[in-house]
Amino acid sequence: MAKTWATKCCSGTYKNNYQLCCGIKDNMKCIYYAKERNKLYIGTHTGGLAVFDITRKQFRTLIPSQNNPTSQAGNIVNEIQPYKDKLIILTQAGVYLFNPEQEAFSPLTHNEDINKLLFRPYQFETFLIDSKERLWLADSKGGLLCIHMTDNSLHRYYTNAQDSSSIGKFRIVDIMENSKGEIYFGTIGSGLFKYIPDNDSFCQYGLGNNALPSDYCYYICESPIYRHLLILHSKGFSLFDPETGKSKHTYNLFQMGYCQGSSIYFAQNGETFIGGVNGMLSFFEEQLYHSNNNYHIYFDQLWVHNTRVLPDDETGILSQTLSQVKEIKLSHDQNNLIFEFCSSNYTLNEDIIYEYKLEGFSDHWIPTHSQSISYTNLSPGMYRLTVREHQGTHSISLNIYIAPPFYATYWAFMIYILCVIGIMYLIIYIKTKQTQLQTSLQFERKEKERTEELNQVKLRFFTNISHEFRTPLTLIIGQIEVLLQSNKLAPTIYNRILHIYKNAWHMRDLISELLDFRKQEQGYLKLKIEHKDIVPFIKEIYMSFYEYAATQQINYRFECPEQELKLWFDPVQLQKVIFNLISNAFKYTPKGGKINVSISSTNTQAHISIKDNGSGIPQEAVNKIFERFYQLENGANKFTLGTGIGLALSKGIIDLHHGNIHVKSEPEQGSEFIIDLLKGNSHFSPEDIAHTRLTTDDSRDINKPLDLTEMPVEEVLPVVPDTDSGKPVLLIVEDNKEMLDLLKSIFESMYEVHIAQNGKEGLQMAYQVHPSLIISDVMMPEMSGKELCYKIKNSIELSYIPVILLTAQVSEQYTIEGYMFGADDYITKPFNVKILIARCSNLIKTRQQMLERLKQPIANKQEAPDTININDRQLLEKATQIIKENFENPEFDMNLLASELGMGRSKLYTKLKEITGLTPNEFTLKLKLEEAMHLLNNAPHLNVTEISYQLGFSSARYFSKCFKTFYGIAPLNVRKNANPPAKEE
């Protein structure tokens, strides 16, 4: 029986040293040798059927022709098998019968139905003509077709995964018949099948029943010696014993791979040839059954990071093949390794088990069927890889050294240790220095805190004593002003008293300077910037020392090349600076010396210089003279030593002006103080420029000494008397007996004066006498003046009485606080008597104007409907109702009224003032007096006392006083007069 050679993806076939493919341009699919004709029939892919005459060495290709029905049908010849004296050829167009003699193609049978099945394109994978003339055709879509050539009977076998006796699930790729006439089918995915003719079924062999190591069987043939089936599959090839239905051995020689198209050929000398994917191998069948111990295991390939390492490549790992080396050295980043090992015994089946271990990584032997070992992320170090057979004696070892990275070497660790020691030493050194520095800083901080605490103690002492000085100064200045206004003094006595008066004011200025310094230290000193000509401003201060310079025979000069120099500055604060500097110049300049006051300017700055040729300042003291409480030890000979705060205050004021003050001085040569002020106002904040003084012009003047030599006698404003004596009632509340006597002596000629020595007593006296004006000190026992003012302003009965607060506290913060408590005026000690008298007279006049407003009618529902909207009218009605309901309530005040109306007190004040023109207290008093007139006219059973208490007045006397002031007639006269006067409209 001739044998077919089949190959795939090759470019030629060689036999007897002749190249047979000289006329073939396409890949060969199959070859059939016809011995009787000595010809080769070669099937090609897309090249049709080629015939090679071996005797003549000639090629001839049978080309398909549509006009010739006997020509080849299809140009892809997949398989050729002999049938009797003809050939059956499988093409992509179907199955045909080929006559070698005539080289003509014809249908396989005369049965049209069968021919229709056979002529379907691409319908069949392979076929077999068995010894019983049955044509087995493998359907490319799965299943099997069997045609009996003797009677043209046909039987189809379908795939059925659920039926174990079917032909399986996947398509058939090879069919063979062994020497016993048994038919076997190789499938791709379902294993090997054997046809059982007794019950027309199939028996399966594969992975499922451990018959074969793979279900992908590509080619089947029978070995000529032991009649075993030699099966090519995806795991290699196996010797299958048909008697036992099991695979005896499985081999994977030379890592050869197989696929559909692989084939086997047995030569006459017993040599077996197998064509695979990556080449062809040959062996003798006897070698598969006899073991040979004359072999060894060796390492074949090394892969680093999935890249194969070759000898002398760029990695430098191998200098020769891996099987020849005993040790490899790797860098720290070459730690992902794959080792492949092989055995020189190629007949070993694949079921052999190997073991390996990596000493230095693990001491356990790891079994494996594979001949590949992989390790990832191995740490630097020395390893030994050993591989051995599980049940054999052969083994092999390889030493592996992975070098550590540079930062993990011995020298690196030595450097690390030295660095750690150095860092520890540095840390200890720094910590020691820090501890020393902290100790030093702590000592300096404590020393500074102690100095600061001492300075604050000094400032508090000076501040407190200054407040205490203001009261006796007020008494002194007040008494002197009274004396100076007398016309009975002789000129000599008058001049001496005038000098006393000026020095008293000078003492007041010194006290104010100390208080200003305290405010500056606490950050309360604010500038009131004005745009003024500084030339006359400085010259005016210069002139105040002119007479004194003449008496001391000092050459005193003023120099300014410019007639006008406009600057932005605070006149009050800058005056203190200039006055202090000129005063110091006189203090340290001897008789016959020189003092120059000069003004100059540049494009951006103005310079003020006070220069003298006095004793000068030592160099070591130049940088300290602007510190608090610093004083030169060589004090002046004409003035007592100062407090040491004048220059510190001056520097603070200049700093607030964003200017600079510095000194040039040499001992015995004199000193020059220079002030630099910036032009323009861009360096000031808008708050500084827009800041206005809280006090009025009169209140500023009340704290300045009057030029009594030129002051005319001021006429006191007339006031309406509140008592039968014809004088308004004045209540003076003062805890200092001397100040109380002074104020009483000043006002007793113009007022009926009542006195109280604390706030609590003063409040009781106010309810008794209902004064026209109250003058109260702020700091008093029992009740302070601010608390007294607050209670008076919140009392409906007393709220209309003006209150003046007298205090030694000159800070703006205290001034604002006094006004917030409701004071009508806030005057600091010492004060000018004449202006104080005038302010009192004005406040009483203002009170009379208020009483006049009370007489004006309040808009009601019938009046001016367009001038009051409905919401305001409702508010007015509700307020009137609440006030009338609380006439007899002694606790009723404006806070309660605001709460009942659901609004704040300030909003209530604003709203009632807008609607009625009266404050809430005035509005309440007006309603009470109107109700009193109604009761006097319509309730004769009530006397005046009962009416006064019913309306919430504290006394009938006070009620009669208010009623007479409002209506111009006493309450008793209303009932005596049959026709009482109508209320003034």
Coordinates of N, CA, C and O in Angstrom, one line a residue, residues 789-790 793 802-805 815 817-826:
C789 N -25.7 109.3 86.2 CA -26.2 109.8 84.9 C -27.2 108.9 84.2 O -28.2 109.2 83.7
Y790 N -26.8 107.6 84.2 CA -27.6 106.6 83.5 C -29.0 106.4 84.2 O -30.0 106.4 83.5
K793 N -31.2 109.6 83.3 CA -31.6 109.6 81.9 C -32.6 108.5 81.6 O -33.3 108.6 80.6
P802 N -30.5 118.2 82.4 CA -29.2 118.0 81.8 C -28.2 117.7 82.9 O -28.3 118.2 84.1
V803 N -27.2 116.9 82.5 CA -26.1 116.4 83.4 C -24.8 116.7 82.8 O -24.5 116.4 81.7
I804 N -23.9 117.3 83.7 CA -22.5 117.6 83.3 C -21.6 116.7 84.2 O -21.7 116.7 85.4
L805 N -20.7 116.0 83.5 CA -19.8 115.1 84.3 C -18.4 115.8 84.3 O -17.9 116.2 83.3
T815 N -14.2 109.7 77.5 CA -15.1 110.7 77.0 C -16.3 110.1 76.3 O -17.5 110.4 76.5
E817 N -17.3 107.0 76.6 CA -18.1 106.3 77.6 C -19.1 107.2 78.3 O -20.2 106.8 78.6
G818 N -18.6 108.4 78.7 CA -19.5 109.3 79.4 C -20.7 109.7 78.6 O -21.8 109.8 79.1
Y819 N -20.4 110.0 77.3 CA -21.6 110.4 76.4 C -22.5 109.2 76.2 O -23.7 109.4 76.1
M820 N -22.0 108.0 76.2 CA -22.8 106.8 76.0 C -23.7 106.6 77.2 O -24.8 106.0 77.1
F821 N -23.3 107.1 78.4 CA -24.2 107.0 79.6 C -25.2 108.1 79.6 O -26.0 108.1 80.6
G822 N -25.2 109.0 78.6 CA -26.3 110.0 78.5 C -25.9 111.4 79.0 O -26.7 112.2 79.1
A823 N -24.6 111.6 79.3 CA -24.2 112.9 79.8 C -24.4 113.9 78.7 O -24.2 113.7 77.5
D824 N -24.8 115.1 79.1 CA -25.0 116.3 78.2 C -23.7 117.0 77.9 O -23.6 117.6 76.8
D825 N -22.8 116.9 78.8 CA -21.4 117.5 78.6 C -20.4 116.7 79.4 O -20.8 116.1 80.5
Y826 N -19.2 116.7 79.0 CA -18.1 115.9 79.7 C -16.9 116.9 79.7 O -16.3 117.2 78.7

